[in-house]
MMTF fields as JSON, N, C-alpha, C and O atoms, coordinates in Angstrom:
{
  "mmtfVersion": "1.0.0",
  "mmtfProducer": "UNKNOWN",
  "numBonds": 502,
  "numAtoms": 504,
  "numGroups": 126,
  "numChains": 1,
  "numModels": 1,
  "chainsPerModel": [1],
  "groupsPerChain": [126],
  "chainIdList": ["A"],
  "bondAtomList": [4, 2, 8, 6, 12, 10, 16, 14, 20, 18, 24, 22, 28, 26, 32, 30, 36, 34, 40, 38, 44, 42, 48, 46, 52, 50, 56, 54, 60, 58, 64, 62, 68, 66, 72, 70, 76, 74, 80, 78, 84, 82, 88, 86, 92, 90, 96, 94, 100, 98, 104, 102, 108, 106, 112, 110, 116, 114, 120, 118, 124, 122, 128, 126, 136, 134, 140, 138, 144, 142, 148, 146, 152, 150, 156, 154, 160, 158, 164, 162, 168, 166, 172, 170, 176, 174, 180, 178, 184, 182, 188, 186, 192, 190, 196, 194, 200, 198, 204, 202, 208, 206, 212, 210, 216, 214, 220, 218, 224, 222, 228, 226, 232, 230, 236, 234, 240, 238, 244, 242, 248, 246, 252, 250, 256, 254, 260, 258, 264, 262, 268, 266, 272, 270, 276, 274, 280, 278, 284, 282, 288, 286, 292, 290, 296, 294, 300, 298, 304, 302, 308, 306, 312, 310, 316, 314, 320, 318, 324, 322, 328, 326, 332, 330, 336, 334, 340, 338, 344, 342, 348, 346, 352, 350, 356, 354, 360, 358, 364, 362, 368, 366, 372, 370, 376, 374, 380, 378, 384, 382, 388, 386, 392, 390, 396, 394, 400, 398, 404, 402, 408, 406, 412, 410, 416, 414, 420, 418, 424, 422, 428, 426, 432, 430, 436, 434, 440, 438, 444, 442, 448, 446, 452, 450, 456, 454, 460, 458, 464, 462, 468, 466, 472, 470, 476, 474, 480, 478, 484, 482, 488, 486, 492, 490, 496, 494, 500, 498],
  "bondOrderList": [1, 1, 1, 1, 1, 1, 1, 1, 1, 1, 1, 1, 1, 1, 1, 1, 1, 1, 1, 1, 1, 1, 1, 1, 1, 1, 1, 1, 1, 1, 1, 1, 1, 1, 1, 1, 1, 1, 1, 1, 1, 1, 1, 1, 1, 1, 1, 1, 1, 1, 1, 1, 1, 1, 1, 1, 1, 1, 1, 1, 1, 1, 1, 1, 1, 1, 1, 1, 1, 1, 1, 1, 1, 1, 1, 1, 1, 1, 1, 1, 1, 1, 1, 1, 1, 1, 1, 1, 1, 1, 1, 1, 1, 1, 1, 1, 1, 1, 1, 1, 1, 1, 1, 1, 1, 1, 1, 1, 1, 1, 1, 1, 1, 1, 1, 1, 1, 1, 1, 1, 1, 1, 1, 1],
  "groupList": [{"groupName": "UNK", "atomNameList": ["N", "CA", "C", "O"], "elementList": ["N", "C", "C", "O"], "formalChargeList": [0, 0, 0, 0], "bondAtomList": [1, 0, 2, 1, 3, 2], "bondOrderList": [1, 1, 2], "singleLetterCode": "X", "chemCompType": "L-PEPTIDE LINKING"}],
  "groupTypeList": [0, 0, 0, 0, 0, 0, 0, 0, 0, 0, 0, 0, 0, 0, 0, 0, 0, 0, 0, 0, 0, 0, 0, 0, 0, 0, 0, 0, 0, 0, 0, 0, 0, 0, 0, 0, 0, 0, 0, 0, 0, 0, 0, 0, 0, 0, 0, 0, 0, 0, 0, 0, 0, 0, 0, 0, 0, 0, 0, 0, 0, 0, 0, 0, 0, 0, 0, 0, 0, 0, 0, 0, 0, 0, 0, 0, 0, 0, 0, 0, 0, 0, 0, 0, 0, 0, 0, 0, 0, 0, 0, 0, 0, 0, 0, 0, 0, 0, 0, 0, 0, 0, 0, 0, 0, 0, 0, 0, 0, 0, 0, 0, 0, 0, 0, 0, 0, 0, 0, 0, 0, 0, 0, 0, 0, 0],
  "groupIdList": [1, 2, 3, 4, 5, 6, 7, 8, 9, 10, 11, 12, 13, 14, 15, 16, 17, 18, 19, 20, 21, 22, 23, 24, 25, 26, 27, 28, 29, 30, 31, 32, 33, 34, 35, 36, 37, 38, 39, 40, 41, 42, 43, 44, 45, 46, 47, 48, 49, 50, 51, 52, 53, 54, 55, 56, 57, 58, 59, 60, 61, 62, 63, 64, 65, 66, 67, 68, 69, 70, 71, 72, 73, 74, 75, 76, 77, 78, 79, 80, 81, 82, 83, 84, 85, 86, 87, 88, 89, 90, 91, 92, 93, 94, 95, 96, 97, 98, 99, 100, 101, 102, 103, 104, 105, 106, 107, 108, 109, 110, 111, 112, 113, 114, 115, 116, 117, 118, 119, 120, 121, 122, 123, 124, 125, 126],
  "secStructList": [7, 7, 2, 2, 2, 2, 2, 2, 2, 2, 2, 2, 2, 2, 2, 2, 2, 2, 2, 2, 6, 6, 6, 7, 7, 7, 1, 1, 7, 5, 7, 7, 7, 7, 7, 6, 6, 7, 7, 7, 7, 7, 1, 1, 3, 3, 3, 3, 7, 1, 1, 7, 2, 2, 2, 2, 2, 2, 2, 6, 6, 6, 6, 7, 7, 7, 7, 7, 7, 1, 7, 1, 7, 4, 4, 4, 1, 4, 4, 4, 1, 6, 6, 6, 7, 7, 6, 6, 1, 1, 2, 2, 2, 2, 2, 2, 2, 6, 6, 3, 3, 3, 3, 7, 7, 7, 6, 6, 7, 7, 2, 2, 2, 2, 2, 2, 6, 6, 6, 6, 2, 2, 2, 2, 7, 7],
  "xCoordList": [-27.501, -27.512, -25.656, -25.05, -25.269, -23.66, -23.037, -22.142, -23.903, -23.406, -24.14, -23.335, -24.999, -25.139, -24.128, -24.18, -23.12, -21.894, -20.769, -19.976, -21.149, -19.64, -19.228, -18.004, -19.54, -18.607, -17.164, -15.967, -18.37, -17.922, -16.759, -16.222, -16.297, -16.313, -14.54, -13.5, -15.157, -13.678, -13.221, -12.268, -13.534, -12.914, -12.134, -11.324, -12.674, -12.019, -10.863, -10.007, -10.192, -9.887, -7.877, -6.646, -9.042, -7.91, -7.485, -6.567, -8.307, -7.462, -6.261, -5.073, -7.022, -5.635, -4.218, -3.21, -5.023, -3.454, -2.823, -1.68, -3.161, -3.138, -1.521, -0.516, -2.049, -1.071, -0.098, 1.048, -0.33, 0.632, 2.061, 3.258, 0.978, 2.666, 2.882, 3.859, 2.533, 3.24, 3.451, 3.378, 3.752, 4.374, 5.222, 5.992, 4.955, 5.939, 6.753, 6.334, 8.652, 9.592, 10.619, 11.772, 10.417, 11.502, 12.075, 11.162, 13.073, 13.625, 13.728, 14.235, 12.647, 13.252, 10.919, 10.084, 10.901, 9.279, 8.62, 8.2, 8.473, 7.782, 6.685, 5.989, 5.675, 4.36, 4.252, 4.7, 3.877, 3.588, 2.519, 1.434, 2.533, 2.287, 0.68, -0.222, -0.964, -1.381, -1.624, -1.191, -1.873, -1.27, -2.586, -3.695, -2.265, -2.969, -4.298, -5.339, -4.356, -6.113, -6.227, -6.203, -6.298, -6.101, -7.33, -7.289, -7.872, -8.663, -8.634, -9.356, -7.605, -7.788, -8.312, -8.045, -9.359, -10.484, -10.088, -10.958, -8.876, -7.321, -8.381, -8.524, -9.292, -9.991, -8.526, -8.613, -7.411, -6.628, -4.839, -4.724, -4.204, -3.05, -1.611, -1.227, -0.986, -0.246, 0.937, 0.981, 2.555, 3.688, 4.567, 4.363, 5.46, 6.335, 8.684, 9.516, 8.475, 9.312, 9.883, 9.562, 11.321, 12.896, 11.973, 10.969, 13.177, 13.016, 11.501, 11.062, 10.473, 9.007, 8.751, 8.511, 8.847, 8.799, 9.335, 8.798, 10.182, 10.397, 9.531, 8.739, 9.611, 8.136, 7.163, 6.599, 6.736, 4.841, 4.91, 3.97, 6.069, 6.4, 5.784, 4.591, 7.381, 7.574, 5.958, 5.85, 4.984, 4.071, 2.994, 2.657, 2.475, 2.469, 2.264, 1.405, 3.982, 3.827, 3.235, 3.136, 3.03, 2.445, 0.427, -0.256, 0.092, -1.027, -1.203, -2.426, -0.766, -0.781, -1.26, -0.667, -2.602, -2.532, -1.854, -1.811, -1.494, -1.298, -1.667, -2.468, -1.201, -1.368, -0.757, -0.519, -0.269, 0.507, -0.435, -0.873, -0.619, -1.843, -0.866, 0.2, -1.832, -0.841, 0.98, 1.86, 1.501, 2.248, 3.499, 4.589, 2.506, 3.143, 3.075, 2.029, 3.484, 3.306, 2.238, 2.355, 1.182, 0.124, 1.174, 1.126, 1.742, 3.14, 3.588, 4.359, 3.576, 4.065, 3.333, 3.676, 1.327, 0.65, 0.372, 0.622, -0.188, -0.784, -1.556, -1.029, -2.956, -3.844, -2.809, -3.495, -1.563, -0.618, 0.258, 0.897, 0.149, 1.423, 1.294, 2.311, 0.252, 0.354, 0.099, -1.116, 0.482, 1.684, 3.294, 3.921, 3.646, 4.856, 6.784, 7.884, 5.873, 6.765, 7.545, 7.433, 8.51, 8.984, 9.364, 9.502, 9.845, 11.54, 11.726, 11.873, 11.903, 13.049, 12.607, 13.31, 11.057, 11.067, 10.311, 10.15, 9.904, 9.344, 10.288, 10.049, 11.496, 12.52, 11.661, 11.724, 11.042, 10.606, 9.489, 9.453, 8.478, 7.628, 7.655, 7.006, 8.731, 9.11, 9.517, 8.744, 10.976, 11.1, 9.902, 9.9, 8.759, 7.951, 7.216, 6.596, 6.711, 5.669, 6.663, 6.035, 8.35, 8.294, 8.858, 9.885, 8.09, 8.442, 6.909, 6.701, 5.889, 4.599, 4.137, 4.329, 3.376, 2.329, 1.579, 1.826, 0.973, -1.029, -1.447, -2.168, -1.004, -0.965, -2.365, -2.974, -3.022, -4.254, -4.676, -3.846, -6.1, -6.066, -7.893, -8.672, -8.175, -9.576, -11.209, -11.596, -11.671, -12.207, -12.475, -12.943, -12.018, -12.794, -11.484, -11.692, -10.374, -9.624, -9.255, -9.59, -8.71, -8.838, -7.294, -6.232, -7.305, -5.448, -5.328, -4.754, -5.51, -4.059, -3.257, -2.109, -4.251, -3.715, -2.976, -1.811, -3.41, -3.087, -1.451, -0.315, -1.71, 0.447, 0.804, 1.781, -0.048, 0.669, 1.744, 2.88, 0.346, 1.111, 1.664, 1.647, 2.284, 3.377, 4.252, 5.261, 3.895, 5.551, 5.616, 6.06, 5.42, 5.375, 7.024, 8.214, 5.85, 6.57, 8.181, 9.166, 8.11, 9.429, 10.436, 11.649, 9.538, 10.562, 11.512, 12.231, 11.365, 10.669, 13.171, 14.267, 12.719, 13.739, 14.466, 14.825, 14.686, 15.28, 16.88, 17.888],
  "yCoordList": [0.989, 2.481, 2.368, 2.898, 1.498, 1.41, 0.475, 0.751, -1.081, -1.275, -0.873, -1.369, -0.368, -0.208, 0.926, 1.642, 0.913, 1.857, 1.665, 2.209, 0.12, -0.105, -0.554, -0.493, -1.086, -0.975, -0.182, -0.305, 0.981, 2.277, 2.513, 3.479, 2.315, 2.594, 1.8, 2.154, 0.917, -0.736, 0.438, 1.059, 0.879, 1.217, 2.673, 3.247, 3.192, 4.086, 3.832, 4.325, 2.973, 2.364, 1.326, 1.295, 0.816, 0.14, 1.765, 1.975, 2.185, 3.434, 4.183, 4.478, 4.275, 5.109, 4.892, 5.536, 2.788, 1.785, 1.73, 1.477, 1.972, 1.874, 2.707, 2.342, 4.343, 5.166, 5.319, 5.611, 5.195, 4.646, 3.97, 4.222, 2.646, 2.064, 2.481, 2.039, 3.311, 3.358, 4.677, 5.53, 4.988, 7.124, 7.103, 8.018, 5.734, 6.182, 4.947, 3.969, 5.88, 5.355, 5.172, 4.963, 5.211, 5.169, 3.85, 3.078, 3.436, 1.86, 1.039, -0.068, 2.396, 1.42, 1.379, 1.82, 0.996, 0.874, -0.084, -0.133, -0.937, -2.357, -2.432, -2.283, -2.736, -2.111, -4.329, -4.76, -4.889, -6.072, -6.048, -5.546, -6.19, -6.102, -7.224, -7.667, -6.792, -7.863, -9.43, -9.391, -10.019, -11.231, -11.398, -10.87, -11.961, -12.002, -12.751, -12.098, -13.908, -14.74, -13.533, -14.287, -12.556, -12.212, -10.462, -9.533, -10.532, -8.599, -8.199, -8.404, -7.449, -6.728, -4.886, -3.744, -5.933, -4.375, -3.162, -2.542, -2.955, -2.222, -1.746, -0.526, -2.415, -1.917, -1.056, -0.164, -1.399, -1.056, -0.661, -1.103, -0.009, -0.229, -0.262, 0.737, -1.128, -1.56, -1.984, -3.184, -0.825, -1.352, -1.563, -1.427, -1.913, -2.086, -1.007, -0.701, -0.974, 0.852, 0.521, 0.18, 0.867, 0.93, 2.512, 3.041, 2.95, 3.958, 3.448, 3.674, 2.995, 2.813, 4.271, 5.377, 4.071, 4.884, 6.6, 7.491, 7.029, 8.247, 8.685, 9.559, 7.689, 7.934, 8.304, 9.335, 7.29, 7.752, 9.244, 9.977, 9.792, 10.659, 11.345, 11.644, 11.847, 12.499, 13.311, 14.439, 12.037, 12.104, 13.162, 14.281, 12.305, 13.023, 15.07, 15.914, 14.919, 16.057, 17.086, 18.312, 16.565, 16.796, 17.256, 18.211, 16.319, 16.058, 15.271, 15.13, 14.505, 12.389, 11.78, 12.011, 10.516, 10.256, 8.793, 8.561, 8.101, 6.804, 5.961, 6.308, 4.369, 2.905, 2.142, 1.425, 1.856, 0.477, -0.24, -0.053, -1.371, -2.521, -3.594, -3.815, -4.497, -6.01, -5.352, -6.129, -4.169, -4.449, -5.51, -5.828, -5.921, -7.228, -8.561, -8.986, -9.652, -10.924, -11.686, -11.761, -12.175, -12.507, -14.054, -13.629, -15.06, -15.747, -15.243, -15.954, -13.346, -13.224, -12.271, -11.098, -13.012, -11.753, -13.232, -14.437, -12.346, -12.991, -14.409, -15.495, -14.331, -15.282, -16.037, -16.809, -16.032, -17.344, -18.049, -19.07, -16.781, -17.799, -18.759, -19.231, -19.977, -21.159, -21.31, -21.112, -21.555, -22.312, -22.541, -23.106, -21.777, -21.876, -20.844, -21.04, -20.038, -19.526, -18.418, -17.712, -18.501, -16.961, -16.312, -16.793, -14.566, -13.916, -14.453, -15.538, -14.765, -14.964, -16.383, -17.055, -16.833, -18.198, -18.209, -19.191, -16.834, -16.454, -15.287, -14.185, -15.451, -13.968, -12.77, -11.551, -13.756, -13.191, -11.825, -11.058, -12.306, -12.107, -11.125, -10.082, -11.568, -10.169, -8.963, -8.064, -9.129, -8.694, -6.99, -5.918, -7.861, -7.191, -6.74, -5.81, -6.892, -6.636, -4.567, -3.539, -4.685, -3.055, -2.752, -2.079, -3.326, -2.282, -1.966, -1.085, -2.769, -2.391, -0.511, 0.088, -0.123, 1.256, 0.809, 0.239, 1.233, 1.542, 3.221, 4.042, 3.401, 4.628, 4.486, 3.419, 6.153, 6.503, 5.298, 4.408, 5.248, 4.671, 4.965, 4.342, 6.008, 5.754, 6.735, 7.894, 5.743, 6.889, 8.058, 8.799, 8.231, 9.764, 10.902, 12.103, 10.379, 10.565, 11.651, 11.189, 12.684, 13.816, 13.483, 13.259, 13.483, 13.87, 14.244, 13.311, 14.793, 16.217, 14.903, 14.567, 14.689, 14.718, 12.924, 12.701, 12.372, 10.71, 11.573, 11.101, 12.284, 13.401, 13.398, 12.76, 14.161, 15.002, 14.008, 14.124, 12.537, 11.679, 11.06, 9.898, 11.046, 9.948, 11.095, 10.793, 12.18, 13.202, 13.665, 14.8, 13.301, 13.36, 11.738, 11.644, 10.977, 9.948, 9.441, 9.047, 9.57, 9.789, 10.75, 10.62, 12.224, 13.415, 12.858, 13.656, 11.852, 11.718, 10.566, 10.729, 9.665, 9.31, 9.779, 9.032, 11.257, 11.707, 12.281, 12.802],
  "zCoordList": [-1.726, -2.695, -3.252, -4.184, -2.248, -2.383, -3.421, -4.22, -3.198, -3.941, -6.093, -6.881, -6.618, -7.27, -7.684, -8.684, -6.591, -7.034, -7.729, -8.497, -6.834, -6.838, -7.945, -7.837, -9.228, -10.955, -10.722, -10.982, -9.858, -10.363, -9.476, -10.018, -8.8, -6.572, -7.687, -8.242, -7.439, -8.222, -9.381, -8.91, -10.555, -11.866, -11.486, -12.214, -9.922, -9.894, -9.44, -10.174, -8.057, -7.675, -8.562, -8.56, -9.051, -9.71, -11.313, -12.105, -11.097, -12.299, -11.093, -11.218, -10.178, -9.419, -8.83, -8.541, -8.802, -9.315, -9.922, -9.541, -11.636, -12.156, -12.559, -13.168, -11.652, -11.784, -10.82, -11.164, -9.904, -8.808, -9.25, -9.111, -10.06, -11.449, -11.981, -12.585, -12.286, -13.682, -13.395, -14.279, -12.039, -11.963, -10.563, -10.271, -9.561, -8.249, -9.373, -9.992, -9.162, -9.8, -8.713, -9.091, -7.645, -7.024, -6.499, -6.208, -6.325, -6.4, -5.678, -5.494, -4.922, -2.968, -2.866, -2.077, -3.496, -3.458, -3.932, -5.088, -3.069, -3.751, -4.012, -3.008, -5.64, -5.585, -5.997, -7.059, -5.373, -5.962, -7.619, -7.323, -8.188, -9.733, -8.86, -9.571, -10.735, -10.149, -10.896, -12.047, -10.74, -11.709, -13.17, -13.096, -13.993, -14.967, -14.218, -14.281, -13.595, -13.331, -11.841, -10.869, -11.494, -10.603, -10.522, -11.329, -9.8, -9.813, -8.82, -7.845, -8.999, -7.079, -7.212, -7.587, -6.471, -6.302, -5.204, -4.593, -5.068, -4.387, -3.363, -3.442, -2.28, -0.941, -0.406, 0.438, -0.926, -0.039, -1.668, -2.811, -1.106, -1.711, -1.056, -0.448, -1.139, 0.297, -0.333, -0.604, -0.831, -0.915, 0.688, 1.894, -0.108, 0.524, 0.326, -0.528, 1.681, 1.048, 2.271, 3.409, 1.261, 2.546, 2.92, 2.443, 4.286, 4.816, 5.218, 4.09, 5.845, 5.469, 6.655, 6.17, 8.299, 9.463, 8.894, 9.551, 7.916, 7.503, 6.857, 7.209, 5.008, 4.302, 4.576, 4.211, 5.449, 6.573, 7.033, 6.726, 7.825, 7.902, 7.277, 7.24, 6.296, 5.23, 3.98, 3.499, 3.88, 3.688, 4.483, 4.096, 5.966, 6.5, 6.711, 6.963, 6.331, 7.197, 5.905, 5.959, 5.23, 3.125, 3.826, 3.454, 4.714, 4.863, 4.333, 4.357, 3.758, 3.233, 3.929, 4.982, 4.253, 5.327, 5.023, 3.815, 5.578, 5.632, 6.351, 7.219, 6.285, 6.993, 7.198, 6.226, 8.168, 8.38, 9.284, 10.419, 8.095, 8.408, 8.54, 7.966, 9.89, 10.06, 10.679, 10.309, 11.463, 11.471, 11.85, 11.373, 13.216, 14.092, 13.24, 13.731, 12.199, 11.42, 12.704, 13.927, 11.727, 12.335, 13.441, 14.595, 13.46, 14.278, 14.931, 15.574, 15.495, 17.094, 17.004, 17.154, 16.532, 17.118, 18.707, 18.723, 19.711, 21.171, 20.582, 20.821, 19.725, 19.64, 18.452, 17.781, 18.07, 17.598, 18.346, 18.091, 20.117, 20.913, 20.919, 20.411, 21.341, 21.773, 20.523, 20.48, 19.366, 18.723, 18.4, 17.503, 19.649, 19.281, 17.932, 17.415, 18.15, 17.396, 17.947, 18.949, 16.813, 17.439, 16.741, 15.617, 16.978, 15.94, 14.973, 15.536, 13.639, 12.975, 12.406, 11.651, 12.975, 12.298, 10.78, 10.055, 10.535, 9.527, 9.137, 9.632, 8.167, 8.463, 6.797, 6.631, 6.002, 5.533, 4.8, 3.838, 6.365, 6.62, 7.471, 7.386, 8.677, 9.518, 8.446, 8.115, 7.933, 6.669, 6.621, 7.226, 5.16, 4.755, 5.705, 5.189, 7.458, 8.311, 8.625, 8.876, 8.458, 9.041, 7.751, 7.662, 6.482, 5.081, 4.532, 3.698, 5.084, 4.451, 5.116, 6.173, 3.595, 4.357, 2.713, 1.65, 3.141, 3.079, 2.238, 2.806, 1.224, 0.706, 0.344, 0.265, 0.039, -0.316, -1.412, -1.598, -2.227, -3.249, -3.4, -4.121, -2.547, -2.582, -3.327, -3.178, -3.986, -5.247, -5.282, -6.146, -3.889, -4.056, -4.394, -4.567, -4.437, -4.379, -6.452, -7.543, -6.269, -7.616, -8.746, -8.166, -9.316, -10.736, -9.142, -8.58, -8.657, -8.827, -7.064, -6.774, -6.583, -5.377, -5.7, -5.369, -6.028, -6.919, -7.558, -7.605, -7.771, -8.666, -7.115, -6.723, -6.185, -4.887, -4.132, -3.672, -4.314, -3.227, -4.201, -3.794, -5.511, -5.864, -6.583, -7.22, -6.473, -6.291, -4.98, -4.806, -4.455, -2.848, -2.212, -1.914, -2.378, -2.771, -3.618, -2.994, -5.034, -5.772, -5.355, -5.524, -4.513, -4.03, -2.368, -1.767, -2.037, -0.642, -1.235, -0.698, -2.453, -2.554, -3.77, -4.68, -3.714, -5.139, -3.878, -4.357]
}
């Protein structure tokens, strides 16, 4: 049943993502753009945001649920301990882990909800 709706689900998620790309204006938010050879289904919409924790709280206080997926880089996970990596070995990844925040992007979001998320993110940084 869900597979029959998959194309529509992906289309809606991609439209939501496009709206984020077009309307989130905060310079403190980095949104990785889809490359020409890629086709992102936007299972998640992960941004990198300055003051990430404060933004997360700000959005939560407005009823906007976000998530922090993978707050600890792979090389610092217990399962990777045997590899001998330590904090500071991959500074770019470690920096990103402190900034990543997943915004809602699912297909059931209304345009009003998307606009509320966008305006809240933009307002936080003004």
